[in-house]
Amino acid sequence: MDLLQKRIAKGQRKVCATSLKVYKNQLNKMCREIHGREFQGEADFYDSKAIIDHLTKNKSAATTRARLSAILVALAPEDHRKKPTLIKALEAHTNYSVKLRELLQERREQMESQTMSPRIRENWTTMECLRDVQKSWEEKAMKAMKSKQATDYAERFQTIQNWVISSLFVLDNSPRRNEYADMRIITFEEFHKNTPDEQKQKYNWLVYCESPQFKDRMSFHFYQYKTRRKFGAQIIPVRPQLTAVLQKWLTVNKSGWLLLNKSMKKLSRNYLAIRLPQVFRECGKQIGSCMIRHIFISEQILQLYIKLIL
């Protein structure tokens, strides 16, 4: 499958290793079904009408969308769009793009109508609205951090924490459930040298480096989450924008827990479930972690498909 990697590199497409692996698997599956062998090159998909017919008759809409996306990655690097020398590839690319657009439109209509429960439809909003709320909390948090008044410390602390909570669900790679609650904070050295494996697996962790040279390196270690039996421990690097938020938070919060309740004890998952709608109240909707995940998937994941056909 080095051929696919070379074609993507030639077209200067920015595809991460995980996505590339998914595309390879999809292409191999299709070629085994249609040609009785694995993927050999873009010519495998020139007969777009036959392949689209095969997919729509034998595969679900979700599988068809995924496979069309894989075909577009393999079939149309940038040089084909700028230098239309391969007419067959361009014609096939157009046909696949049109079909994928149709499927995406159908998916949007489903999500906006019958597939949404009345409660989800009533509280539906956009990631843009959620980001606006996060920015609003950031402004309030910056003012709270500059204040020197001792009398309103508890209120200022919770204002800063609301900024952190909104950032965790808006700035993270993909929103989690309520697993940031009861998450512990620990240094890299302490976590890897002095924390037994049994202790690690009891909690979720935010691991950070004390060394100035590596201060921007943070990672979430998830051991306690809904599908842990299937996927095991998950180690997720913290994105730079969220890292900047958490670095400021660590100067305020010295408790060893990522989030705290009003009694300055660890925040439970149930309390975080209650807190989230309060944090995102400015949206005018009842927003929880599941709703944020629905919104993220509908906007962000579908955008990955759309980029392939624009």
PDB file of C-alpha atoms in Angstrom:
ATOM      1  CA  MET A   1       0.000   0.000   0.000  1.00  0.00           C
ATOM      2  CA  ASP A   2       2.992   2.309  -0.299  1.00  0.00           C
ATOM      3  CA  LEU A   3       1.431   3.393  -3.601  1.00  0.00           C
ATOM      4  CA  LEU A   4      -1.433   5.113  -1.784  1.00  0.00           C
ATOM      5  CA  GLN A   5       0.984   6.892   0.555  1.00  0.00           C
ATOM      6  CA  LYS A   6       3.002   8.145  -2.423  1.00  0.00           C
ATOM      7  CA  ARG A   7      -0.103   9.385  -4.221  1.00  0.00           C
ATOM      8  CA  ILE A   8      -1.285  11.271  -1.147  1.00  0.00           C
ATOM      9  CA  ALA A   9       2.171  12.773  -0.615  1.00  0.00           C
ATOM     10  CA  LYS A  10       2.336  13.740  -4.293  1.00  0.00           C
ATOM     11  CA  GLY A  11      -0.968  15.547  -3.968  1.00  0.00           C
ATOM     12  CA  GLN A  12       0.189  17.190  -0.750  1.00  0.00           C
ATOM     13  CA  ARG A  13      -2.901  15.987   1.057  1.00  0.00           C
ATOM     14  CA  LYS A  14      -2.720  16.307   4.850  1.00  0.00           C
ATOM     15  CA  VAL A  15      -3.949  12.912   5.997  1.00  0.00           C
ATOM     16  CA  CYS A  16      -2.939  11.650   9.450  1.00  0.00           C
ATOM     17  CA  ALA A  17      -1.599   8.121   9.946  1.00  0.00           C
ATOM     18  CA  THR A  18      -4.801   6.876  11.582  1.00  0.00           C
ATOM     19  CA  SER A  19      -7.014   8.125   8.746  1.00  0.00           C
ATOM     20  CA  LEU A  20      -4.599   6.715   6.166  1.00  0.00           C
ATOM     21  CA  LYS A  21      -4.867   3.289   7.798  1.00  0.00           C
ATOM     22  CA  VAL A  22      -8.682   3.483   7.652  1.00  0.00           C
ATOM     23  CA  TYR A  23      -8.588   4.489   3.973  1.00  0.00           C
ATOM     24  CA  LYS A  24      -6.232   1.591   3.158  1.00  0.00           C
ATOM     25  CA  ASN A  25      -8.557  -0.892   4.828  1.00  0.00           C
ATOM     26  CA  GLN A  26     -11.589   0.468   2.980  1.00  0.00           C
ATOM     27  CA  LEU A  27      -9.830   0.371  -0.386  1.00  0.00           C
ATOM     28  CA  ASN A  28      -8.588  -3.181   0.177  1.00  0.00           C
ATOM     29  CA  LYS A  29     -12.068  -4.379   1.180  1.00  0.00           C
ATOM     30  CA  MET A  30     -13.645  -2.857  -1.924  1.00  0.00           C
ATOM     31  CA  CYS A  31     -11.029  -4.270  -4.259  1.00  0.00           C
ATOM     32  CA  ARG A  32     -11.358  -7.745  -2.769  1.00  0.00           C
ATOM     33  CA  GLU A  33     -15.144  -7.593  -3.204  1.00  0.00           C
ATOM     34  CA  ILE A  34     -15.072  -6.170  -6.729  1.00  0.00           C
ATOM     35  CA  HIS A  35     -11.766  -7.325  -8.260  1.00  0.00           C
ATOM     36  CA  GLY A  36     -10.871 -10.319  -6.099  1.00  0.00           C
ATOM     37  CA  ARG A  37      -7.568  -8.739  -4.972  1.00  0.00           C
ATOM     38  CA  GLU A  38      -6.229  -5.835  -2.962  1.00  0.00           C
ATOM     39  CA  PHE A  39      -5.882  -2.239  -4.121  1.00  0.00           C
ATOM     40  CA  GLN A  40      -3.320  -1.721  -6.910  1.00  0.00           C
ATOM     41  CA  GLY A  41      -3.962   1.795  -8.141  1.00  0.00           C
ATOM     42  CA  GLU A  42      -6.504   4.442  -9.077  1.00  0.00           C
ATOM     43  CA  ALA A  43      -7.514   2.514 -12.199  1.00  0.00           C
ATOM     44  CA  ASP A  44      -9.328   0.115  -9.865  1.00  0.00           C
ATOM     45  CA  PHE A  45     -11.981   2.824  -9.466  1.00  0.00           C
ATOM     46  CA  TYR A  46     -12.337   4.303 -12.949  1.00  0.00           C
ATOM     47  CA  ASP A  47     -15.638   2.478 -13.524  1.00  0.00           C
ATOM     48  CA  SER A  48     -17.451   4.759 -11.088  1.00  0.00           C
ATOM     49  CA  LYS A  49     -20.985   3.879 -12.161  1.00  0.00           C
ATOM     50  CA  ALA A  50     -20.482   0.165 -11.490  1.00  0.00           C
ATOM     51  CA  ILE A  51     -18.774   0.786  -8.151  1.00  0.00           C
ATOM     52  CA  ILE A  52     -21.398   3.287  -6.972  1.00  0.00           C
ATOM     53  CA  ASP A  53     -24.106   0.811  -7.976  1.00  0.00           C
ATOM     54  CA  HIS A  54     -22.330  -1.963  -6.019  1.00  0.00           C
ATOM     55  CA  LEU A  55     -22.038   0.197  -2.904  1.00  0.00           C
ATOM     56  CA  THR A  56     -25.589   1.546  -2.894  1.00  0.00           C
ATOM     57  CA  LYS A  57     -27.092  -1.914  -3.437  1.00  0.00           C
ATOM     58  CA  ASN A  58     -24.943  -3.861  -0.983  1.00  0.00           C
ATOM     59  CA  LYS A  59     -23.763  -1.433   1.701  1.00  0.00           C
ATOM     60  CA  SER A  60     -25.328   0.862   4.273  1.00  0.00           C
ATOM     61  CA  ALA A  61     -25.303   4.611   3.721  1.00  0.00           C
ATOM     62  CA  ALA A  62     -22.604   5.045   6.395  1.00  0.00           C
ATOM     63  CA  THR A  63     -20.348   2.423   4.798  1.00  0.00           C
ATOM     64  CA  THR A  64     -20.929   3.915   1.356  1.00  0.00           C
ATOM     65  CA  ARG A  65     -19.942   7.388   2.601  1.00  0.00           C
ATOM     66  CA  ALA A  66     -16.779   6.003   4.180  1.00  0.00           C
ATOM     67  CA  ARG A  67     -15.786   4.088   1.063  1.00  0.00           C
ATOM     68  CA  LEU A  68     -16.485   6.958  -1.296  1.00  0.00           C
ATOM     69  CA  SER A  69     -14.263   9.130   0.881  1.00  0.00           C
ATOM     70  CA  ALA A  70     -11.468   6.567   0.657  1.00  0.00           C
ATOM     71  CA  ILE A  71     -11.827   6.409  -3.123  1.00  0.00           C
ATOM     72  CA  LEU A  72     -11.596  10.191  -3.412  1.00  0.00           C
ATOM     73  CA  VAL A  73      -8.392  10.207  -1.373  1.00  0.00           C
ATOM     74  CA  ALA A  74      -6.822   7.572  -3.615  1.00  0.00           C
ATOM     75  CA  LEU A  75      -8.204   8.892  -6.874  1.00  0.00           C
ATOM     76  CA  ALA A  76      -7.729  12.632  -6.882  1.00  0.00           C
ATOM     77  CA  PRO A  77      -4.533  14.164  -5.508  1.00  0.00           C
ATOM     78  CA  GLU A  78      -4.087  17.845  -6.241  1.00  0.00           C
ATOM     79  CA  ASP A  79      -2.120  17.365  -9.464  1.00  0.00           C
ATOM     80  CA  HIS A  80      -5.213  15.886 -11.139  1.00  0.00           C
ATOM     81  CA  ARG A  81      -7.187  19.032 -10.386  1.00  0.00           C
ATOM     82  CA  LYS A  82      -4.489  21.400 -11.581  1.00  0.00           C
ATOM     83  CA  LYS A  83      -3.290  19.351 -14.554  1.00  0.00           C
ATOM     84  CA  PRO A  84      -6.236  17.451 -15.994  1.00  0.00           C
ATOM     85  CA  THR A  85      -4.238  14.850 -17.895  1.00  0.00           C
ATOM     86  CA  LEU A  86      -6.138  11.796 -16.739  1.00  0.00           C
ATOM     87  CA  ILE A  87      -9.659  12.225 -18.089  1.00  0.00           C
ATOM     88  CA  LYS A  88     -10.915   8.958 -16.688  1.00  0.00           C
ATOM     89  CA  ALA A  89      -9.738   9.862 -13.196  1.00  0.00           C
ATOM     90  CA  LEU A  90     -11.396  13.260 -13.398  1.00  0.00           C
ATOM     91  CA  GLU A  91     -14.683  11.847 -14.671  1.00  0.00           C
ATOM     92  CA  ALA A  92     -14.709   9.191 -11.967  1.00  0.00           C
ATOM     93  CA  HIS A  93     -13.797  11.754  -9.313  1.00  0.00           C
ATOM     94  CA  THR A  94     -16.721  13.941 -10.381  1.00  0.00           C
ATOM     95  CA  ASN A  95     -19.166  11.024 -10.210  1.00  0.00           C
ATOM     96  CA  TYR A  96     -17.999   9.955  -6.766  1.00  0.00           C
ATOM     97  CA  SER A  97     -18.129  13.553  -5.520  1.00  0.00           C
ATOM     98  CA  VAL A  98     -21.684  14.028  -6.712  1.00  0.00           C
ATOM     99  CA  LYS A  99     -22.801  10.798  -5.042  1.00  0.00           C
ATOM    100  CA  LEU A 100     -21.063  11.671  -1.776  1.00  0.00           C
ATOM    101  CA  ARG A 101     -22.709  15.110  -1.780  1.00  0.00           C
ATOM    102  CA  GLU A 102     -26.106  13.432  -2.191  1.00  0.00           C
ATOM    103  CA  LEU A 103     -25.447  11.083   0.721  1.00  0.00           C
ATOM    104  CA  LEU A 104     -24.195  13.914   2.933  1.00  0.00           C
ATOM    105  CA  GLN A 105     -27.288  15.961   2.196  1.00  0.00           C
ATOM    106  CA  GLU A 106     -29.493  12.994   3.054  1.00  0.00           C
ATOM    107  CA  ARG A 107     -27.565  12.537   6.290  1.00  0.00           C
ATOM    108  CA  ARG A 108     -27.999  16.198   7.249  1.00  0.00           C
ATOM    109  CA  GLU A 109     -31.733  16.017   6.599  1.00  0.00           C
ATOM    110  CA  GLN A 110     -32.018  12.867   8.714  1.00  0.00           C
ATOM    111  CA  MET A 111     -30.137  14.441  11.604  1.00  0.00           C
ATOM    112  CA  GLU A 112     -32.253  17.584  11.441  1.00  0.00           C
ATOM    113  CA  SER A 113     -35.577  15.786  11.319  1.00  0.00           C
ATOM    114  CA  GLN A 114     -36.752  12.331  12.263  1.00  0.00           C
ATOM    115  CA  THR A 115     -33.519  10.941  13.686  1.00  0.00           C
ATOM    116  CA  MET A 116     -33.448  13.621  16.393  1.00  0.00           C
ATOM    117  CA  SER A 117     -35.541  13.144  19.472  1.00  0.00           C
ATOM    118  CA  PRO A 118     -37.753  16.139  20.352  1.00  0.00           C
ATOM    119  CA  ARG A 119     -35.443  16.960  23.274  1.00  0.00           C
ATOM    120  CA  ILE A 120     -32.297  16.958  21.087  1.00  0.00           C
ATOM    121  CA  ARG A 121     -34.019  19.013  18.390  1.00  0.00           C
ATOM    122  CA  GLU A 122     -35.193  21.553  20.954  1.00  0.00           C
ATOM    123  CA  ASN A 123     -31.714  22.008  22.446  1.00  0.00           C
ATOM    124  CA  TRP A 124     -29.676  21.751  19.245  1.00  0.00           C
ATOM    125  CA  THR A 125     -27.091  24.472  18.711  1.00  0.00           C
ATOM    126  CA  THR A 126     -23.759  24.892  16.908  1.00  0.00           C
ATOM    127  CA  MET A 127     -20.096  24.531  17.812  1.00  0.00           C
ATOM    128  CA  GLU A 128     -19.735  28.207  16.952  1.00  0.00           C
ATOM    129  CA  CYS A 129     -22.204  29.097  19.711  1.00  0.00           C
ATOM    130  CA  LEU A 130     -20.333  26.867  22.171  1.00  0.00           C
ATOM    131  CA  ARG A 131     -17.036  28.519  21.210  1.00  0.00           C
ATOM    132  CA  ASP A 132     -18.575  31.936  21.768  1.00  0.00           C
ATOM    133  CA  VAL A 133     -19.540  30.875  25.284  1.00  0.00           C
ATOM    134  CA  GLN A 134     -16.002  29.598  25.901  1.00  0.00           C
ATOM    135  CA  LYS A 135     -14.577  32.956  24.779  1.00  0.00           C
ATOM    136  CA  SER A 136     -17.031  34.774  27.033  1.00  0.00           C
ATOM    137  CA  TRP A 137     -15.860  32.721  30.017  1.00  0.00           C
ATOM    138  CA  GLU A 138     -12.261  33.408  29.039  1.00  0.00           C
ATOM    139  CA  GLU A 139     -12.845  37.155  29.282  1.00  0.00           C
ATOM    140  CA  LYS A 140     -14.470  36.747  32.696  1.00  0.00           C
ATOM    141  CA  ALA A 141     -11.695  34.419  33.876  1.00  0.00           C
ATOM    142  CA  MET A 142      -8.943  36.849  32.876  1.00  0.00           C
ATOM    143  CA  LYS A 143     -10.607  39.568  34.941  1.00  0.00           C
ATOM    144  CA  ALA A 144     -11.032  37.186  37.869  1.00  0.00           C
ATOM    145  CA  MET A 145      -7.362  36.182  37.752  1.00  0.00           C
ATOM    146  CA  LYS A 146      -6.283  39.823  37.880  1.00  0.00           C
ATOM    147  CA  SER A 147      -8.479  40.633  40.866  1.00  0.00           C
ATOM    148  CA  LYS A 148      -6.741  40.827  44.243  1.00  0.00           C
ATOM    149  CA  GLN A 149      -9.840  40.934  46.444  1.00  0.00           C
ATOM    150  CA  ALA A 150      -9.838  38.190  49.043  1.00  0.00           C
ATOM    151  CA  THR A 151     -13.552  38.392  49.828  1.00  0.00           C
ATOM    152  CA  ASP A 152     -14.745  37.050  46.497  1.00  0.00           C
ATOM    153  CA  TYR A 153     -12.113  34.326  46.039  1.00  0.00           C
ATOM    154  CA  ALA A 154     -14.588  31.420  45.888  1.00  0.00           C
ATOM    155  CA  GLU A 155     -16.677  33.169  43.228  1.00  0.00           C
ATOM    156  CA  ARG A 156     -13.609  34.077  41.194  1.00  0.00           C
ATOM    157  CA  PHE A 157     -12.317  30.498  41.449  1.00  0.00           C
ATOM    158  CA  GLN A 158     -15.567  29.078  40.060  1.00  0.00           C
ATOM    159  CA  THR A 159     -15.570  31.666  37.253  1.00  0.00           C
ATOM    160  CA  ILE A 160     -12.103  30.542  36.206  1.00  0.00           C
ATOM    161  CA  GLN A 161     -13.190  26.923  36.486  1.00  0.00           C
ATOM    162  CA  ASN A 162     -16.195  27.569  34.218  1.00  0.00           C
ATOM    163  CA  TRP A 163     -13.696  28.776  31.616  1.00  0.00           C
ATOM    164  CA  VAL A 164     -11.717  25.560  32.085  1.00  0.00           C
ATOM    165  CA  ILE A 165     -14.823  23.369  31.818  1.00  0.00           C
ATOM    166  CA  SER A 166     -16.022  25.086  28.639  1.00  0.00           C
ATOM    167  CA  SER A 167     -12.511  24.770  27.194  1.00  0.00           C
ATOM    168  CA  LEU A 168     -12.327  21.041  27.958  1.00  0.00           C
ATOM    169  CA  PHE A 169     -15.476  20.407  25.935  1.00  0.00           C
ATOM    170  CA  VAL A 170     -14.847  22.907  23.113  1.00  0.00           C
ATOM    171  CA  LEU A 171     -11.072  22.958  22.604  1.00  0.00           C
ATOM    172  CA  ASP A 172     -10.343  19.242  23.056  1.00  0.00           C
ATOM    173  CA  ASN A 173      -9.716  16.933  20.053  1.00  0.00           C
ATOM    174  CA  SER A 174     -13.194  15.493  20.451  1.00  0.00           C
ATOM    175  CA  PRO A 175     -15.553  16.017  23.385  1.00  0.00           C
ATOM    176  CA  ARG A 176     -15.566  13.310  26.048  1.00  0.00           C
ATOM    177  CA  ARG A 177     -18.434  12.340  28.283  1.00  0.00           C
ATOM    178  CA  ASN A 178     -18.150  13.472  31.920  1.00  0.00           C
ATOM    179  CA  GLU A 179     -14.768  11.795  32.391  1.00  0.00           C
ATOM    180  CA  TYR A 180     -12.959  15.021  33.282  1.00  0.00           C
ATOM    181  CA  ALA A 181     -14.721  14.903  36.632  1.00  0.00           C
ATOM    182  CA  ASP A 182     -12.736  13.084  39.357  1.00  0.00           C
ATOM    183  CA  MET A 183      -9.627  13.416  37.154  1.00  0.00           C
ATOM    184  CA  ARG A 184      -6.360  13.711  39.024  1.00  0.00           C
ATOM    185  CA  ILE A 185      -3.424  16.000  38.167  1.00  0.00           C
ATOM    186  CA  ILE A 186       0.115  14.644  38.405  1.00  0.00           C
ATOM    187  CA  THR A 187       3.604  15.395  37.107  1.00  0.00           C
ATOM    188  CA  PHE A 188       5.137  13.226  34.412  1.00  0.00           C
ATOM    189  CA  GLU A 189       7.925  12.018  36.708  1.00  0.00           C
ATOM    190  CA  GLU A 190       5.605  11.168  39.591  1.00  0.00           C
ATOM    191  CA  PHE A 191       3.170   9.363  37.303  1.00  0.00           C
ATOM    192  CA  HIS A 192       5.734   7.165  35.544  1.00  0.00           C
ATOM    193  CA  LYS A 193       8.186   6.535  38.387  1.00  0.00           C
ATOM    194  CA  ASN A 194       6.202   6.500  41.604  1.00  0.00           C
ATOM    195  CA  THR A 195       2.626   5.545  40.720  1.00  0.00           C
ATOM    196  CA  PRO A 196       1.827   1.793  40.737  1.00  0.00           C
ATOM    197  CA  ASP A 197      -0.180   0.461  37.796  1.00  0.00           C
ATOM    198  CA  GLU A 198      -3.059  -0.514  40.101  1.00  0.00           C
ATOM    199  CA  GLN A 199      -3.285   3.081  41.324  1.00  0.00           C
ATOM    200  CA  LYS A 200      -3.143   4.462  37.770  1.00  0.00           C
ATOM    201  CA  GLN A 201      -6.095   2.365  36.666  1.00  0.00           C
ATOM    202  CA  LYS A 202      -8.367   3.674  39.413  1.00  0.00           C
ATOM    203  CA  TYR A 203      -8.500   7.197  37.991  1.00  0.00           C
ATOM    204  CA  ASN A 204      -8.247   9.350  34.907  1.00  0.00           C
ATOM    205  CA  TRP A 205      -5.209  11.651  34.871  1.00  0.00           C
ATOM    206  CA  LEU A 206      -3.898  14.913  33.527  1.00  0.00           C
ATOM    207  CA  VAL A 207      -0.134  14.409  33.259  1.00  0.00           C
ATOM    208  CA  TYR A 208       2.114  17.448  32.826  1.00  0.00           C
ATOM    209  CA  CYS A 209       5.853  18.216  32.780  1.00  0.00           C
ATOM    210  CA  GLU A 210       7.407  20.491  35.375  1.00  0.00           C
ATOM    211  CA  SER A 211      10.563  21.035  33.314  1.00  0.00           C
ATOM    212  CA  PRO A 212      10.482  24.452  31.539  1.00  0.00           C
ATOM    213  CA  GLN A 213      11.868  22.737  28.445  1.00  0.00           C
ATOM    214  CA  PHE A 214       8.804  20.490  28.162  1.00  0.00           C
ATOM    215  CA  LYS A 215       6.171  22.620  29.912  1.00  0.00           C
ATOM    216  CA  ASP A 216       3.918  22.548  26.833  1.00  0.00           C
ATOM    217  CA  ARG A 217       3.619  18.766  26.965  1.00  0.00           C
ATOM    218  CA  MET A 218       0.454  17.548  28.603  1.00  0.00           C
ATOM    219  CA  SER A 219      -1.588  14.407  28.114  1.00  0.00           C
ATOM    220  CA  PHE A 220      -4.856  12.930  29.289  1.00  0.00           C
ATOM    221  CA  HIS A 221      -4.705   9.323  30.500  1.00  0.00           C
ATOM    222  CA  PHE A 222      -8.154   7.747  30.535  1.00  0.00           C
ATOM    223  CA  TYR A 223      -8.504   4.518  32.492  1.00  0.00           C
ATOM    224  CA  GLN A 224     -12.060   4.959  33.751  1.00  0.00           C
ATOM    225  CA  TYR A 225     -14.558   5.550  30.940  1.00  0.00           C
ATOM    226  CA  LYS A 226     -17.608   3.866  29.460  1.00  0.00           C
ATOM    227  CA  THR A 227     -15.946   1.677  26.782  1.00  0.00           C
ATOM    228  CA  ARG A 228     -12.650   0.980  28.586  1.00  0.00           C
ATOM    229  CA  ARG A 229     -13.154  -2.812  28.445  1.00  0.00           C
ATOM    230  CA  LYS A 230     -13.196  -2.657  24.672  1.00  0.00           C
ATOM    231  CA  PHE A 231     -10.533  -0.016  24.019  1.00  0.00           C
ATOM    232  CA  GLY A 232      -8.331  -0.162  27.126  1.00  0.00           C
ATOM    233  CA  ALA A 233      -6.328   2.790  28.418  1.00  0.00           C
ATOM    234  CA  GLN A 234      -6.365   5.884  26.198  1.00  0.00           C
ATOM    235  CA  ILE A 235      -3.480   8.354  26.202  1.00  0.00           C
ATOM    236  CA  ILE A 236      -4.379  11.585  24.388  1.00  0.00           C
ATOM    237  CA  PRO A 237      -1.977  14.516  23.940  1.00  0.00           C
ATOM    238  CA  VAL A 238      -3.563  17.811  24.951  1.00  0.00           C
ATOM    239  CA  ARG A 239      -3.885  20.274  22.075  1.00  0.00           C
ATOM    240  CA  PRO A 240      -1.820  23.496  22.339  1.00  0.00           C
ATOM    241  CA  GLN A 241      -4.817  25.813  22.771  1.00  0.00           C
ATOM    242  CA  LEU A 242      -6.201  23.723  25.620  1.00  0.00           C
ATOM    243  CA  THR A 243      -2.710  23.306  27.107  1.00  0.00           C
ATOM    244  CA  ALA A 244      -2.464  27.099  27.446  1.00  0.00           C
ATOM    245  CA  VAL A 245      -5.757  27.133  29.377  1.00  0.00           C
ATOM    246  CA  LEU A 246      -4.692  24.314  31.686  1.00  0.00           C
ATOM    247  CA  GLN A 247      -1.307  25.886  32.384  1.00  0.00           C
ATOM    248  CA  LYS A 248      -3.065  28.982  33.720  1.00  0.00           C
ATOM    249  CA  TRP A 249      -5.479  26.769  35.652  1.00  0.00           C
ATOM    250  CA  LEU A 250      -2.618  24.961  37.413  1.00  0.00           C
ATOM    251  CA  THR A 251      -1.401  28.273  38.796  1.00  0.00           C
ATOM    252  CA  VAL A 252      -4.808  28.692  40.481  1.00  0.00           C
ATOM    253  CA  ASN A 253      -5.780  25.113  41.303  1.00  0.00           C
ATOM    254  CA  LYS A 254      -3.239  23.362  43.544  1.00  0.00           C
ATOM    255  CA  SER A 255      -5.610  20.647  44.781  1.00  0.00           C
ATOM    256  CA  GLY A 256      -4.366  17.722  42.690  1.00  0.00           C
ATOM    257  CA  TRP A 257      -7.841  17.306  41.139  1.00  0.00           C
ATOM    258  CA  LEU A 258      -8.698  18.778  37.754  1.00  0.00           C
ATOM    259  CA  LEU A 259     -12.128  20.087  38.789  1.00  0.00           C
ATOM    260  CA  LEU A 260     -13.548  21.044  42.191  1.00  0.00           C
ATOM    261  CA  ASN A 261     -17.009  21.582  43.612  1.00  0.00           C
ATOM    262  CA  LYS A 262     -18.018  24.604  45.687  1.00  0.00           C
ATOM    263  CA  SER A 263     -16.705  22.864  48.810  1.00  0.00           C
ATOM    264  CA  MET A 264     -13.292  22.691  47.098  1.00  0.00           C
ATOM    265  CA  LYS A 265     -13.420  18.900  46.915  1.00  0.00           C
ATOM    266  CA  LYS A 266     -13.164  16.768  43.772  1.00  0.00           C
ATOM    267  CA  LEU A 267     -16.028  17.290  41.336  1.00  0.00           C
ATOM    268  CA  SER A 268     -18.160  14.176  40.813  1.00  0.00           C
ATOM    269  CA  ARG A 269     -19.458  13.125  37.403  1.00  0.00           C
ATOM    270  CA  ASN A 270     -23.031  13.706  38.494  1.00  0.00           C
ATOM    271  CA  TYR A 271     -22.193  17.239  39.583  1.00  0.00           C
ATOM    272  CA  LEU A 272     -20.389  17.923  36.301  1.00  0.00           C
ATOM    273  CA  ALA A 273     -23.545  16.786  34.491  1.00  0.00           C
ATOM    274  CA  ILE A 274     -25.434  19.432  36.465  1.00  0.00           C
ATOM    275  CA  ARG A 275     -22.729  22.043  35.986  1.00  0.00           C
ATOM    276  CA  LEU A 276     -22.418  21.832  32.196  1.00  0.00           C
ATOM    277  CA  PRO A 277     -25.873  23.287  31.373  1.00  0.00           C
ATOM    278  CA  GLN A 278     -25.043  26.167  33.715  1.00  0.00           C
ATOM    279  CA  VAL A 279     -21.705  26.773  31.985  1.00  0.00           C
ATOM    280  CA  PHE A 280     -23.295  26.877  28.513  1.00  0.00           C
ATOM    281  CA  ARG A 281     -26.481  28.686  29.605  1.00  0.00           C
ATOM    282  CA  GLU A 282     -25.665  31.639  27.313  1.00  0.00           C
ATOM    283  CA  CYS A 283     -26.578  29.448  24.338  1.00  0.00           C
ATOM    284  CA  GLY A 284     -30.156  29.432  25.581  1.00  0.00           C
ATOM    285  CA  LYS A 285     -30.208  25.644  25.441  1.00  0.00           C
ATOM    286  CA  GLN A 286     -29.904  22.728  27.846  1.00  0.00           C
ATOM    287  CA  ILE A 287     -26.381  21.619  26.944  1.00  0.00           C
ATOM    288  CA  GLY A 288     -24.746  18.475  28.368  1.00  0.00           C
ATOM    289  CA  SER A 289     -21.771  16.366  27.344  1.00  0.00           C
ATOM    290  CA  CYS A 290     -23.862  14.038  25.134  1.00  0.00           C
ATOM    291  CA  MET A 291     -25.376  16.992  23.297  1.00  0.00           C
ATOM    292  CA  ILE A 292     -21.917  18.486  22.705  1.00  0.00           C
ATOM    293  CA  ARG A 293     -20.727  15.154  21.317  1.00  0.00           C
ATOM    294  CA  HIS A 294     -23.737  15.006  18.952  1.00  0.00           C
ATOM    295  CA  ILE A 295     -23.059  18.531  17.711  1.00  0.00           C
ATOM    296  CA  PHE A 296     -19.331  17.920  17.291  1.00  0.00           C
ATOM    297  CA  ILE A 297     -19.865  14.758  15.265  1.00  0.00           C
ATOM    298  CA  SER A 298     -22.504  16.313  13.028  1.00  0.00           C
ATOM    299  CA  GLU A 299     -20.332  19.331  12.211  1.00  0.00           C
ATOM    300  CA  GLN A 300     -16.737  18.189  12.432  1.00  0.00           C
ATOM    301  CA  ILE A 301     -16.808  14.630  11.155  1.00  0.00           C
ATOM    302  CA  LEU A 302     -19.015  15.488   8.171  1.00  0.00           C
ATOM    303  CA  GLN A 303     -16.604  18.314   7.340  1.00  0.00           C
ATOM    304  CA  LEU A 304     -13.925  15.678   6.741  1.00  0.00           C
ATOM    305  CA  TYR A 305     -16.087  14.237   3.974  1.00  0.00           C
ATOM    306  CA  ILE A 306     -16.878  17.643   2.526  1.00  0.00           C
ATOM    307  CA  LYS A 307     -13.184  18.568   2.238  1.00  0.00           C
ATOM    308  CA  LEU A 308     -12.702  15.589  -0.049  1.00  0.00           C
ATOM    309  CA  ILE A 309     -15.186  16.851  -2.610  1.00  0.00           C
ATOM    310  CA  LEU A 310     -14.497  20.585  -2.684  1.00  0.00           C
TER     311      LEU A 310
END
